[in-house]
Short mmCIF file of C-alpha atoms in Angstrom, two decimals:
data_model
loop_
_atom_site.label_atom_id
_atom_site.label_comp_id
_atom_site.label_asym_id
_atom_site.label_seq_id
_atom_site.Cartn_x
_atom_site.Cartn_y
_atom_site.Cartn_z
CA MET A 155 26.55 20.06 -3.95
CA ASN A 156 27.52 18.44 -6.95
CA THR A 157 24.83 16.53 -8.76
CA ILE A 158 24.93 13.94 -11.69
CA ARG A 159 21.57 13.93 -13.86
CA MET A 160 20.84 10.91 -15.55
CA LEU A 161 17.43 10.28 -17.78
CA LEU A 162 16.52 6.76 -18.51
CA LEU A 163 14.15 5.90 -21.25
CA VAL A 164 12.20 2.68 -21.05
CA PHE A 165 15.30 0.68 -19.01
CA ALA A 166 13.65 -2.54 -19.29
CA LEU A 167 16.33 -4.30 -17.77
CA ALA A 168 16.32 -2.70 -14.58
CA LEU A 169 12.63 -2.09 -14.20
CA PRO A 170 9.24 -3.06 -16.20
CA VAL A 171 6.99 -0.54 -17.97
CA ALA A 172 3.92 -0.43 -19.06
CA SER A 173 4.35 -0.25 -22.78
CA ALA A 174 6.67 0.46 -25.31
CA ASN A 175 6.05 3.69 -25.17
CA ALA A 176 6.19 4.84 -21.60
CA GLU A 177 9.03 6.79 -20.57
CA PHE A 178 10.79 6.47 -17.08
CA PHE A 179 12.98 9.52 -16.07
CA SER A 180 15.34 9.32 -13.14
CA ASP A 181 17.29 11.82 -11.81
CA VAL A 182 19.95 11.29 -9.24
CA ALA A 183 21.62 13.94 -6.55
CA LYS A 184 24.63 12.18 -5.22
CA THR A 185 26.28 13.86 -2.13
CA GLU A 186 28.82 13.18 0.29
CA PRO A 187 26.95 11.02 3.21
CA THR A 188 24.80 13.34 5.44
CA ILE A 189 23.82 12.64 8.60
CA LEU A 190 20.14 13.53 9.73
CA LYS A 191 19.49 14.33 13.55
CA SER A 192 16.00 14.57 14.98
CA GLY A 193 15.51 18.09 16.58
CA ASP A 194 19.06 19.66 16.03
CA ASP A 195 17.65 21.37 12.39
CA ASN A 196 20.20 19.32 10.68
CA THR A 197 18.94 18.76 7.24
CA LEU A 198 19.80 17.93 3.55
CA GLU A 199 19.07 20.17 0.66
CA THR A 200 19.26 19.39 -2.69
CA THR A 201 17.87 20.39 -6.19
CA LEU A 202 16.51 17.58 -8.74
CA GLN A 203 15.44 17.85 -11.88
CA LEU A 204 11.98 17.46 -13.42
CA PRO A 205 11.14 15.71 -16.68
CA LYS A 206 10.20 17.82 -19.77
CA SER A 207 6.99 15.25 -20.13
CA LYS A 208 4.15 17.23 -18.94
CA SER A 209 2.51 14.02 -18.43
CA VAL A 210 3.21 12.34 -15.21
CA THR A 211 1.80 9.46 -14.28
CA TYR A 212 3.72 8.44 -10.83
CA ALA A 213 6.33 10.10 -9.22
CA HIS A 214 8.23 9.15 -5.99
CA ILE A 215 12.13 10.25 -4.30
CA ALA A 216 14.16 6.90 -3.11
CA VAL A 217 16.30 8.15 -0.33
CA VAL A 218 18.63 5.59 0.45
CA GLY A 219 21.26 5.33 3.30
CA GLU A 220 21.59 3.76 6.55
CA VAL A 221 20.86 4.14 10.33
CA GLU A 222 23.53 5.27 12.82
CA LYS A 223 24.75 3.61 15.58
CA PRO A 224 23.94 3.96 18.69
CA ARG A 225 20.58 3.78 17.93
CA GLY A 226 17.67 6.53 19.31
CA LYS A 227 14.79 5.25 21.45
CA THR A 228 12.65 5.94 18.87
CA ASN A 229 13.17 4.49 14.92
CA ALA A 230 14.21 7.51 12.28
CA SER A 231 11.38 8.80 10.65
CA ILE A 232 12.01 11.40 7.60
CA THR A 233 10.23 14.37 6.78
CA LEU A 234 10.86 15.39 2.99
CA SER A 235 9.87 18.78 1.64
CA ILE A 236 9.60 20.10 -1.76
CA ASP A 237 10.08 23.54 -2.25
CA ASP A 238 9.74 24.57 1.47
CA LYS A 239 6.26 22.60 1.72
CA ASP A 240 6.12 18.92 3.71
CA VAL A 241 4.71 16.54 1.01
CA ALA A 242 5.80 13.04 2.56
CA ALA A 243 7.04 11.27 5.62
CA ARG A 244 8.59 7.62 6.10
CA THR A 245 9.73 6.05 9.31
CA VAL A 246 13.23 3.78 8.89
CA GLY A 247 13.59 0.34 10.70
CA ASN A 248 17.00 -0.40 12.58
CA ASP A 249 17.80 -3.01 10.77
CA GLN A 250 21.59 -3.11 9.47
CA GLY A 251 22.91 -2.11 5.96
CA PRO A 252 20.95 -0.26 3.21
CA ARG A 253 17.82 0.96 3.74
CA ASN A 254 15.47 2.57 1.27
CA ALA A 255 12.76 5.26 2.12
CA PRO A 256 10.71 5.99 -0.55
CA PHE A 257 8.34 9.21 -0.85
CA ILE A 258 5.39 9.51 -3.30
CA VAL A 259 5.30 12.63 -4.79
CA THR A 260 3.51 12.31 -7.49
CA GLY A 261 0.80 14.92 -6.87
CA ALA A 262 3.65 17.64 -5.78
CA VAL A 263 5.74 16.95 -9.10
CA ARG A 264 2.40 17.24 -11.27
CA GLN A 265 1.73 20.64 -9.47
CA ALA A 266 5.54 21.35 -10.14
CA LEU A 267 5.56 21.06 -13.99
CA LYS A 268 1.81 23.01 -14.18
CA GLU A 269 3.58 25.74 -12.68
CA GLY A 270 6.03 25.34 -15.43
CA LYS A 271 9.09 24.53 -13.03
CA THR A 272 12.28 22.80 -14.51
CA SER A 273 13.48 21.71 -11.17
CA ILE A 274 12.80 21.04 -7.63
CA GLY A 275 14.09 22.14 -4.63
CA VAL A 276 14.13 18.91 -1.83
CA LYS A 277 14.78 19.08 1.79
CA LEU A 278 14.95 15.79 4.26
CA SER A 279 14.77 16.45 8.02
CA MET A 280 13.81 14.34 11.18
CA ARG A 281 11.67 15.60 13.84
CA GLY A 282 10.64 14.69 17.36
CA LYS A 283 13.21 13.33 20.14
CA ASP A 284 15.43 10.33 20.54
CA GLN A 285 15.29 9.19 16.95
CA THR A 286 18.00 7.27 15.84
CA ALA A 287 20.50 9.07 13.27
CA TYR A 288 20.02 8.40 9.55
CA LYS A 289 23.21 8.41 7.26
CA VAL A 290 21.75 9.38 3.78
CA ARG A 291 23.62 8.54 0.69
CA SER A 292 21.69 9.09 -2.15
CA VAL A 293 18.49 10.85 -3.40
CA THR A 294 16.61 9.75 -6.27
CA LEU A 295 13.73 10.83 -8.23
CA TYR A 296 11.66 8.46 -10.11
CA CYS A 297 9.14 10.05 -12.90
CA LEU A 298 6.73 7.99 -14.96
CA CYS A 299 5.83 9.81 -18.24
CA ASP A 300 3.35 9.70 -20.79
CA GLU A 301 1.66 6.82 -20.03
CA LYS A 302 -1.85 6.62 -19.47
CA TYR A 303 -1.88 2.93 -18.48
CA PHE A 304 -2.22 3.37 -14.70
CA ARG A 305 -5.87 4.79 -14.62
CA ASN A 306 -6.16 5.98 -10.95
CA SER A 307 -10.01 7.16 -10.93
CA SER A 308 -11.31 3.78 -12.47
CA TYR A 309 -8.74 2.19 -9.37
CA MET A 310 -10.92 3.79 -6.75
CA ARG A 311 -14.00 2.62 -8.67
CA PRO A 312 -16.19 1.10 -5.48
CA LEU A 313 -15.49 -2.86 -5.72
CA PHE A 314 -19.21 -3.30 -4.70
CA SER A 315 -21.15 -1.13 -6.65
CA GLY A 316 -21.85 -0.26 -10.48
CA ASP A 317 -21.28 -2.70 -13.33
CA GLU A 318 -17.80 -2.35 -13.94
CA MET A 319 -14.61 -3.89 -11.99
CA THR A 320 -11.42 -2.76 -13.00
CA ALA A 321 -8.36 -4.80 -12.80
CA GLU A 322 -9.51 -7.69 -10.64
CA SER A 323 -6.37 -9.76 -9.73
CA VAL A 324 -6.08 -13.73 -9.94
CA PHE A 325 -3.37 -15.64 -9.11
CA PRO A 326 -2.99 -18.82 -11.56
CA LEU A 327 -1.83 -21.34 -9.55
CA ALA A 328 -2.18 -25.06 -10.78
CA ASP A 329 -4.63 -27.32 -9.46
CA GLU A 330 -3.27 -30.08 -6.42
CA ASP A 331 -4.41 -32.32 -9.13
CA PRO A 332 -2.07 -32.06 -12.18
CA SER A 333 -4.52 -33.42 -14.54
CA LYS A 334 -7.22 -30.26 -13.94
CA PRO A 335 -6.61 -27.13 -15.32
CA ALA A 336 -5.60 -24.11 -13.42
CA SER A 337 -8.80 -21.79 -12.20
CA ALA A 338 -10.09 -19.33 -10.02
CA LYS A 339 -13.02 -17.09 -9.05
CA LEU A 340 -14.44 -13.93 -9.76
CA LEU A 341 -15.78 -11.19 -7.63
CA PHE A 342 -18.34 -10.98 -9.88
CA LYS A 343 -19.93 -13.17 -12.99
CA PRO A 344 -18.65 -11.27 -16.15
CA THR A 345 -20.94 -10.34 -18.71
CA LYS A 346 -18.23 -8.87 -21.19
CA VAL A 347 -14.58 -8.93 -20.70
CA LEU A 348 -13.28 -5.55 -21.63
CA GLU A 349 -9.28 -6.65 -20.68
CA ALA A 350 -6.98 -9.34 -19.47
CA TYR A 351 -3.09 -9.38 -18.82
CA THR A 352 -0.61 -10.63 -17.15
CA LEU A 353 2.98 -9.39 -16.04
CA SER A 354 4.85 -12.64 -15.70
CA SER A 355 7.33 -11.81 -18.44
CA GLY A 356 8.33 -8.88 -17.28
CA LYS A 357 5.91 -6.35 -19.31
CA LYS A 358 1.86 -6.06 -19.60
CA VAL A 359 0.68 -8.96 -22.19
CA ASP A 360 -2.52 -9.00 -23.00
CA LEU A 361 -4.33 -12.13 -22.80
CA VAL A 362 -7.45 -13.00 -25.36
CA GLN A 363 -10.21 -14.82 -24.51
CA ASP A 364 -10.80 -18.38 -25.80
CA LYS A 365 -7.41 -18.40 -26.33
CA ASP A 366 -5.09 -18.07 -22.88
CA TYR A 367 -8.50 -18.23 -20.89
CA LYS A 368 -12.14 -18.65 -20.76
CA ILE A 369 -14.94 -17.78 -18.47
CA ASP A 370 -18.09 -19.69 -17.19
CA GLY A 371 -19.89 -17.99 -14.98
CA ASP A 372 -17.83 -16.70 -12.48
CA THR A 373 -14.65 -18.85 -12.96
CA ILE A 374 -11.80 -18.32 -15.13
CA THR A 375 -9.97 -21.02 -16.50
CA PHE A 376 -6.19 -21.23 -17.95
CA LEU A 377 -6.50 -22.82 -21.59
CA PRO A 378 -3.35 -25.13 -22.59
CA GLY A 379 -1.20 -22.94 -24.29
CA THR A 380 -1.73 -19.69 -22.28
CA ASN A 381 0.79 -16.66 -22.22
CA VAL A 382 -0.23 -17.02 -18.71
CA LYS A 383 2.77 -18.49 -16.31
CA ILE A 384 1.14 -20.94 -14.27
CA VAL A 385 2.66 -21.62 -11.10
CA PRO A 386 2.86 -25.23 -10.19
CA TRP A 387 1.00 -26.44 -7.07
CA LYS A 388 4.02 -27.71 -5.56
CA GLU A 389 6.17 -24.99 -6.31
CA MET A 390 4.19 -23.03 -4.23
CA TYR A 391 3.28 -25.72 -1.11
CA PHE A 392 6.17 -28.09 0.08
CA ASP A 393 5.78 -31.25 2.36
CA THR A 394 8.95 -30.49 4.29
CA GLU A 395 11.25 -27.87 5.07
CA ALA A 396 13.94 -29.81 3.39
CA ASP A 397 11.92 -29.80 0.10
CA ALA A 398 11.51 -25.88 0.25
CA LYS A 399 15.13 -25.29 0.89
CA LYS A 400 16.08 -27.66 -2.22
CA SER A 401 14.26 -25.03 -4.55
CA ASN A 402 15.70 -22.00 -2.61
CA ALA A 403 11.92 -20.76 -1.36
CA LYS A 404 11.13 -18.92 1.61
CA THR A 405 8.33 -20.18 3.48
CA PHE A 406 5.86 -20.13 6.21
CA TYR A 407 4.50 -23.36 7.72
CA PHE A 408 0.70 -23.10 7.15
CA ASP A 409 -1.45 -25.25 9.72
CA GLY A 410 -3.99 -25.10 7.21
CA LEU A 411 -2.51 -27.36 4.90
CA LYS A 412 0.19 -29.06 6.91
CA LYS A 413 2.52 -27.72 4.50
CA TYR A 414 5.54 -24.95 3.77
CA ALA A 415 3.97 -22.48 2.10
CA PHE A 416 5.84 -20.35 -0.55
CA PHE A 417 6.51 -16.40 1.02
CA ALA A 418 8.23 -13.36 -1.05
CA GLU A 419 8.13 -9.81 -0.46
CA GLY A 420 8.44 -7.29 -3.35
CA ASP A 421 6.54 -7.61 -6.30
CA TRP A 422 6.78 -10.98 -6.98
CA PHE A 423 3.07 -11.88 -6.41
CA HIS A 424 2.38 -9.06 -8.02
CA LYS A 425 3.90 -9.89 -11.26
CA HIS A 426 2.66 -13.23 -11.45
CA MET A 427 -0.62 -12.29 -10.70
CA VAL A 428 -3.83 -12.26 -13.96
CA TYR A 429 -5.66 -9.21 -13.93
CA ILE A 430 -9.10 -8.85 -15.75
CA SER A 431 -11.52 -5.70 -16.20
CA TYR A 432 -15.14 -6.84 -16.95
CA LYS A 433 -18.47 -5.51 -16.97
CA HIS A 434 -20.89 -7.38 -14.65
CA THR A 435 -24.82 -7.10 -13.72
CA ALA A 436 -24.99 -4.05 -11.98
CA THR A 437 -25.09 -4.20 -7.98
CA HIS A 438 -24.87 -1.94 -5.04
CA GLU A 439 -24.09 -4.27 -2.32
CA LYS A 440 -23.97 -2.82 1.40
CA VAL A 441 -20.27 -4.02 2.35
CA GLY A 442 -18.06 -0.98 3.85
CA GLU A 443 -18.87 1.60 6.05
CA ASN A 444 -21.49 5.03 6.04
CA PHE A 445 -20.80 8.22 5.80
CA ASP A 446 -21.67 10.28 8.87
CA GLU A 447 -20.39 13.83 8.86
CA LYS A 448 -21.01 13.90 12.98
CA VAL A 449 -18.65 11.65 13.44
CA LEU A 450 -15.34 13.42 11.99
CA PRO A 451 -17.07 17.17 12.26
CA LYS A 452 -13.41 18.89 12.05
CA THR A 453 -12.07 17.05 9.56
CA ILE A 454 -14.84 17.21 7.03
CA ALA A 455 -15.64 20.82 8.26
CA ALA A 456 -12.08 21.48 7.08
CA LEU A 457 -12.45 19.44 3.78
CA LYS A 458 -15.22 21.35 2.57
CA ALA A 459 -13.48 24.79 3.81
CA LYS A 460 -10.32 24.13 1.49
CA THR A 461 -8.39 24.39 5.05
CA PRO A 462 -4.87 23.14 5.39
CA LEU A 463 -5.19 19.56 7.12
CA ASN A 464 -2.71 17.26 8.06
CA VAL A 465 -2.92 13.95 8.09
CA VAL A 466 -0.67 10.89 9.88
CA LEU A 467 -1.21 7.28 8.88
CA TYR A 468 0.41 5.41 11.53
CA GLY A 469 0.67 1.77 11.69
CA ASP A 470 2.47 -1.28 10.77
CA SER A 471 3.88 -2.90 7.04
CA ILE A 472 0.45 -2.90 5.76
CA SER A 473 0.23 0.92 6.27
CA TYR A 474 4.05 1.36 5.48
CA GLY A 475 2.29 0.24 1.77
CA ALA A 476 4.71 -3.08 1.62
CA ASN A 477 3.60 -4.92 -1.65
CA ALA A 478 2.19 -1.89 -3.73
CA SER A 479 3.13 -1.89 -6.81
CA GLY A 480 4.46 1.33 -7.26
CA LEU A 481 7.14 1.37 -4.42
CA SER A 482 9.14 -1.22 -6.14
CA LEU A 483 8.61 0.36 -9.49
CA SER A 484 6.29 -2.16 -11.43
CA VAL A 485 3.32 -2.04 -13.33
CA PRO A 486 0.92 -0.08 -13.03
CA PHE A 487 2.71 1.73 -10.51
CA ALA A 488 0.13 2.03 -7.85
CA PRO A 489 0.53 4.01 -4.39
CA THR A 490 -0.11 2.85 -0.99
CA TRP A 491 -3.71 2.88 0.56
CA GLY A 492 -2.43 5.47 2.43
CA ASP A 493 -1.21 7.92 -0.70
CA PHE A 494 -4.63 6.68 -2.40
CA VAL A 495 -6.47 8.24 0.63
CA ALA A 496 -4.98 11.28 0.64
CA GLN A 497 -5.26 11.75 -2.74
CA GLU A 498 -9.06 10.61 -3.59
CA LEU A 499 -9.63 13.71 -0.92
CA ARG A 500 -7.65 16.07 -2.69
CA LYS A 501 -9.31 15.08 -5.46
CA TYR A 502 -12.71 15.09 -4.20
CA TYR A 503 -12.94 18.50 -1.72
CA ASN A 504 -10.13 20.52 -3.77
CA ALA A 505 -8.43 20.66 -0.43
CA PRO A 506 -4.64 21.26 0.97
CA ILE A 507 -3.97 17.67 2.62
CA THR A 508 -0.55 17.14 3.81
CA PHE A 509 0.27 13.93 4.00
CA TYR A 510 2.87 11.89 6.81
CA ASN A 511 3.09 8.15 6.66
CA ARG A 512 5.00 7.55 10.28
CA ALA A 513 4.50 3.33 9.50
CA LEU A 514 6.60 1.28 9.74
CA GLY A 515 6.72 -2.98 8.99
CA GLY A 516 6.99 -5.44 12.30
CA MET A 517 5.31 -3.07 14.18
CA THR A 518 2.94 -3.56 17.08
CA SER A 519 0.11 -1.56 18.95
CA GLN A 520 2.88 -1.37 21.96
CA TRP A 521 5.23 0.25 19.74
CA GLY A 522 2.96 2.81 18.57
CA LYS A 523 2.30 3.62 21.98
CA ASP A 524 5.77 3.64 22.71
CA ASN A 525 6.71 6.01 20.00
CA VAL A 526 3.67 8.65 19.17
CA GLU A 527 4.94 11.18 20.90
CA SER A 528 8.06 11.08 19.02
CA LEU A 529 6.76 10.18 15.69
CA VAL A 530 3.11 11.48 15.11
CA CYS A 531 2.82 14.64 17.49
CA PRO A 532 5.27 16.65 16.06
CA ASP A 533 3.29 16.64 12.54
CA LYS A 534 0.37 18.28 14.93
CA PRO A 535 -1.97 16.32 12.90
CA ASP A 536 -5.27 16.90 12.23
CA LEU A 537 -6.44 13.78 11.34
CA VAL A 538 -4.50 10.45 12.61
CA ILE A 539 -5.23 7.05 11.02
CA ILE A 540 -4.40 4.19 13.21
CA ALA A 541 -4.11 0.86 11.66
CA PHE A 542 -2.17 -1.90 13.74
CA GLY A 543 -3.57 -5.09 14.62
CA MET A 544 -1.82 -7.54 12.38
CA ASN A 545 1.31 -8.40 14.44
CA ASP A 546 -0.57 -8.12 17.34
CA ARG A 547 -0.67 -11.08 19.62
CA MET A 548 -2.05 -9.31 23.37
CA LYS A 549 -4.85 -9.60 25.11
CA LYS A 550 -7.95 -7.28 23.43
CA GLU A 551 -8.15 -5.48 26.61
CA GLU A 552 -4.48 -4.56 26.18
CA PHE A 553 -4.64 -3.90 22.48
CA ALA A 554 -7.50 -1.23 23.28
CA GLY A 555 -5.76 0.81 25.78
CA ASN A 556 -2.65 0.68 23.70
CA ILE A 557 -5.04 2.32 21.09
CA SER A 558 -6.06 4.68 23.54
CA ALA A 559 -3.35 5.67 24.83
CA ILE A 560 -1.73 6.53 21.56
CA ILE A 561 -5.21 8.64 20.94
CA GLU A 562 -4.58 10.63 24.02
CA SER A 563 -1.01 11.29 23.53
CA VAL A 564 -2.18 12.77 20.50
CA ARG A 565 -4.63 15.11 21.62
CA LYS A 566 -2.09 16.48 23.81
CA ALA A 567 -0.34 17.84 20.88
CA ASN A 568 -3.54 19.02 19.25
CA PRO A 569 -6.50 18.79 21.70
CA ASP A 570 -8.93 19.03 17.99
CA ALA A 571 -7.59 15.75 16.39
CA GLU A 572 -9.82 13.41 14.84
CA PHE A 573 -9.07 9.34 14.37
CA ILE A 574 -9.48 6.79 12.56
CA LEU A 575 -9.03 3.46 13.55
CA VAL A 576 -8.80 0.34 10.83
CA GLY A 577 -9.51 -2.99 11.48
CA SER A 578 -6.94 -4.88 9.96
CA MET A 579 -7.29 -7.12 6.75
CA GLN A 580 -7.56 -10.95 7.64
CA ALA A 581 -4.12 -13.62 7.68
CA ASN A 582 -3.95 -15.84 5.18
CA PRO A 583 -6.75 -18.27 7.10
CA LEU A 584 -4.54 -21.72 5.44
CA TRP A 585 -1.61 -20.18 7.45
CA ARG A 586 -3.02 -20.23 11.09
CA ASP A 587 -6.35 -18.59 12.53
CA PHE A 588 -5.65 -15.68 15.05
CA PRO A 589 -9.08 -15.20 16.91
CA MET A 590 -7.98 -12.37 19.29
CA HIS A 591 -7.72 -10.12 15.35
CA LYS A 592 -11.46 -10.60 15.71
CA GLU A 593 -11.57 -9.22 19.43
CA TYR A 594 -9.19 -6.20 18.57
CA ALA A 595 -11.71 -5.33 15.74
CA LYS A 596 -15.05 -5.35 18.22
CA ALA A 597 -13.06 -3.14 20.67
CA LEU A 598 -12.18 -0.72 18.07
CA GLU A 599 -15.67 -0.72 16.90
CA SER A 600 -16.96 0.04 20.47
CA MET A 601 -14.45 3.26 20.32
CA GLU A 602 -16.21 4.79 17.81
CA THR A 603 -17.62 8.27 18.60
CA ALA A 604 -17.36 11.42 17.94
CA LYS A 605 -14.19 12.41 16.77
CA ILE A 606 -13.07 8.83 16.63
CA ALA A 607 -14.20 6.61 13.36
CA TYR A 608 -14.07 3.17 12.64
CA ALA A 609 -13.27 1.51 9.19
CA ASP A 610 -13.80 -2.23 9.04
CA VAL A 611 -11.18 -3.26 6.60
CA GLY A 612 -11.10 -6.75 8.41
CA GLY A 613 -14.68 -7.09 7.34
CA VAL A 614 -14.61 -5.84 3.66
CA HIS A 615 -11.78 -8.59 3.22
CA GLY A 616 -13.98 -11.04 4.76
CA ARG A 617 -16.77 -10.27 2.45
CA LEU A 618 -13.88 -10.81 -0.50
CA LEU A 619 -12.94 -13.82 0.81
CA LYS A 620 -16.20 -15.61 0.66
CA SER A 621 -15.73 -14.76 -3.62
CA LYS A 622 -12.16 -15.39 -3.63
CA ARG A 623 -8.82 -17.30 -2.15
CA PHE A 624 -6.69 -15.59 0.02
CA ILE A 625 -3.66 -16.06 -2.33
CA ASP A 626 -5.80 -13.68 -5.56
CA MET A 627 -5.35 -10.81 -3.33
CA THR A 628 -2.20 -10.59 -1.58
CA GLY A 629 1.51 -9.17 -2.38
CA ASN A 630 3.11 -11.99 -0.02
CA ASN A 631 1.02 -14.90 0.48
CA VAL A 632 0.76 -14.31 4.28
CA ASN A 633 -0.46 -10.86 5.55
CA HIS A 634 0.10 -8.75 3.37
CA PRO A 635 -2.54 -7.10 0.47
CA ASN A 636 -1.35 -6.61 -3.22
CA ASP A 637 -2.69 -4.00 -5.40
CA PHE A 638 -6.47 -5.22 -5.24
CA LEU A 639 -6.84 -5.34 -1.87
CA ILE A 640 -4.74 -1.65 -0.89
CA ARG A 641 -7.91 -0.28 -2.97
CA ALA A 642 -10.51 -2.13 -0.26
CA TYR A 643 -8.28 -0.72 2.11
CA ALA A 644 -8.67 3.17 0.77
CA GLN A 645 -12.14 2.83 -0.26
CA THR A 646 -13.00 1.39 3.28
CA ILE A 647 -11.65 4.34 4.76
CA LEU A 648 -12.71 6.85 1.91
CA GLN A 649 -16.52 5.92 2.64
CA LYS A 650 -15.95 7.75 6.38
CA LEU A 651 -14.86 10.64 4.39
CA ILE A 652 -16.39 11.09 1.29
CA PRO A 653 -20.47 10.88 1.29
CA SER A 654 -20.18 9.75 -2.65
CA LEU A 655 -18.56 6.49 -1.50
CA SER A 656 -21.04 5.52 1.52
CA LYS A 657 -22.24 2.08 1.29
#
């Protein structure tokens, strides 16, 4: 295979980076288009060069291609292996046009560098039956090097215990009354601000207390002349659909406001947030989940014994990782919540974990039931994290039936498999109310028993919403988390798996 190599150092025009000293390494393997098909051992193999730097903060491999016609019964789902070891997985939508499948490979790249390797062998394949064929056009490795800005350990510091908050997000929305300053609530009352910054200019800009902002109790207020880009109220909420079209804004109609609200995917909301790290009065609020070894006995035993563990995440766009800064190659390059979970388990238990993300945006529990045998079962999972609900509108009994059917299908592939059922975050309450989602949470909680755990992320989000606005924690203003809420997702699931994180 002919390859073209290139090294990009701080390509600020293409990607935002954390500081002027950051290095972004990119290696592109270009080849003739290769069609991957499920179940026929058709693979794509190539080699990607590694950076010379020994410090890699974040790495992902972007696979770009498109689905082929005719479409199979199941979406294309790609498994990525590095040096003959499975590392990651991605499911691809059936939409026409280029489909980017981003695989987070930070741990594998770090291990390869630790072993003194200068390149890695990459293999792409598809498993299961009746999956839509996928034509691969390019494979690119991105590595952020020599950048200490992203602090994984502090990002996983429990939100509701201790005396320090790291990078809490607030959205600088102007008040509806233009005569009033823009302000937002923090989760706690800061006793000392450690760091405050904005990314609105495309790069990290540190903010100065009493110049850019002031703190009064648990409220941050932005001052005249601030370096923060204040978003005008009228650019976020429109009286009519015609008003929104005039500004070329994508919108959702918000029943709670009787207005059309701005909506954006990608990193738009992330780049407009302000991030505050601070000290506060020590607390240990009982929010989240308790660790109970008896609920997931085989998983905990495998982790303690350091035996190989296959973990599969199966859900919708929230599980896929929509709006995680890492997927859009934006500061601070935070991974998806599923990758956070896998990273922390490897770190805490020093265990060999293979993490497969088989989630797909826009999907419901019915899709999960219909596709589990092709997407999840071939991975022979030991632990399956099931996280549907946001897109579901069906009755509680049907939703619970779909989740039960997923569990039973997986157990046919591995009778010893265990499960974590995730109660979804809440949708924007200003958008509309979804009473069935509260019923789904009750149904999932009632299913907790030996080998089936329940993680109430929706309850944790509800607690956060008592102190903060939805817009301060969202990636799209409607139903996706930003990095801050992604951390809450990961921490809530990890409380079921790591005793020191138990509420």
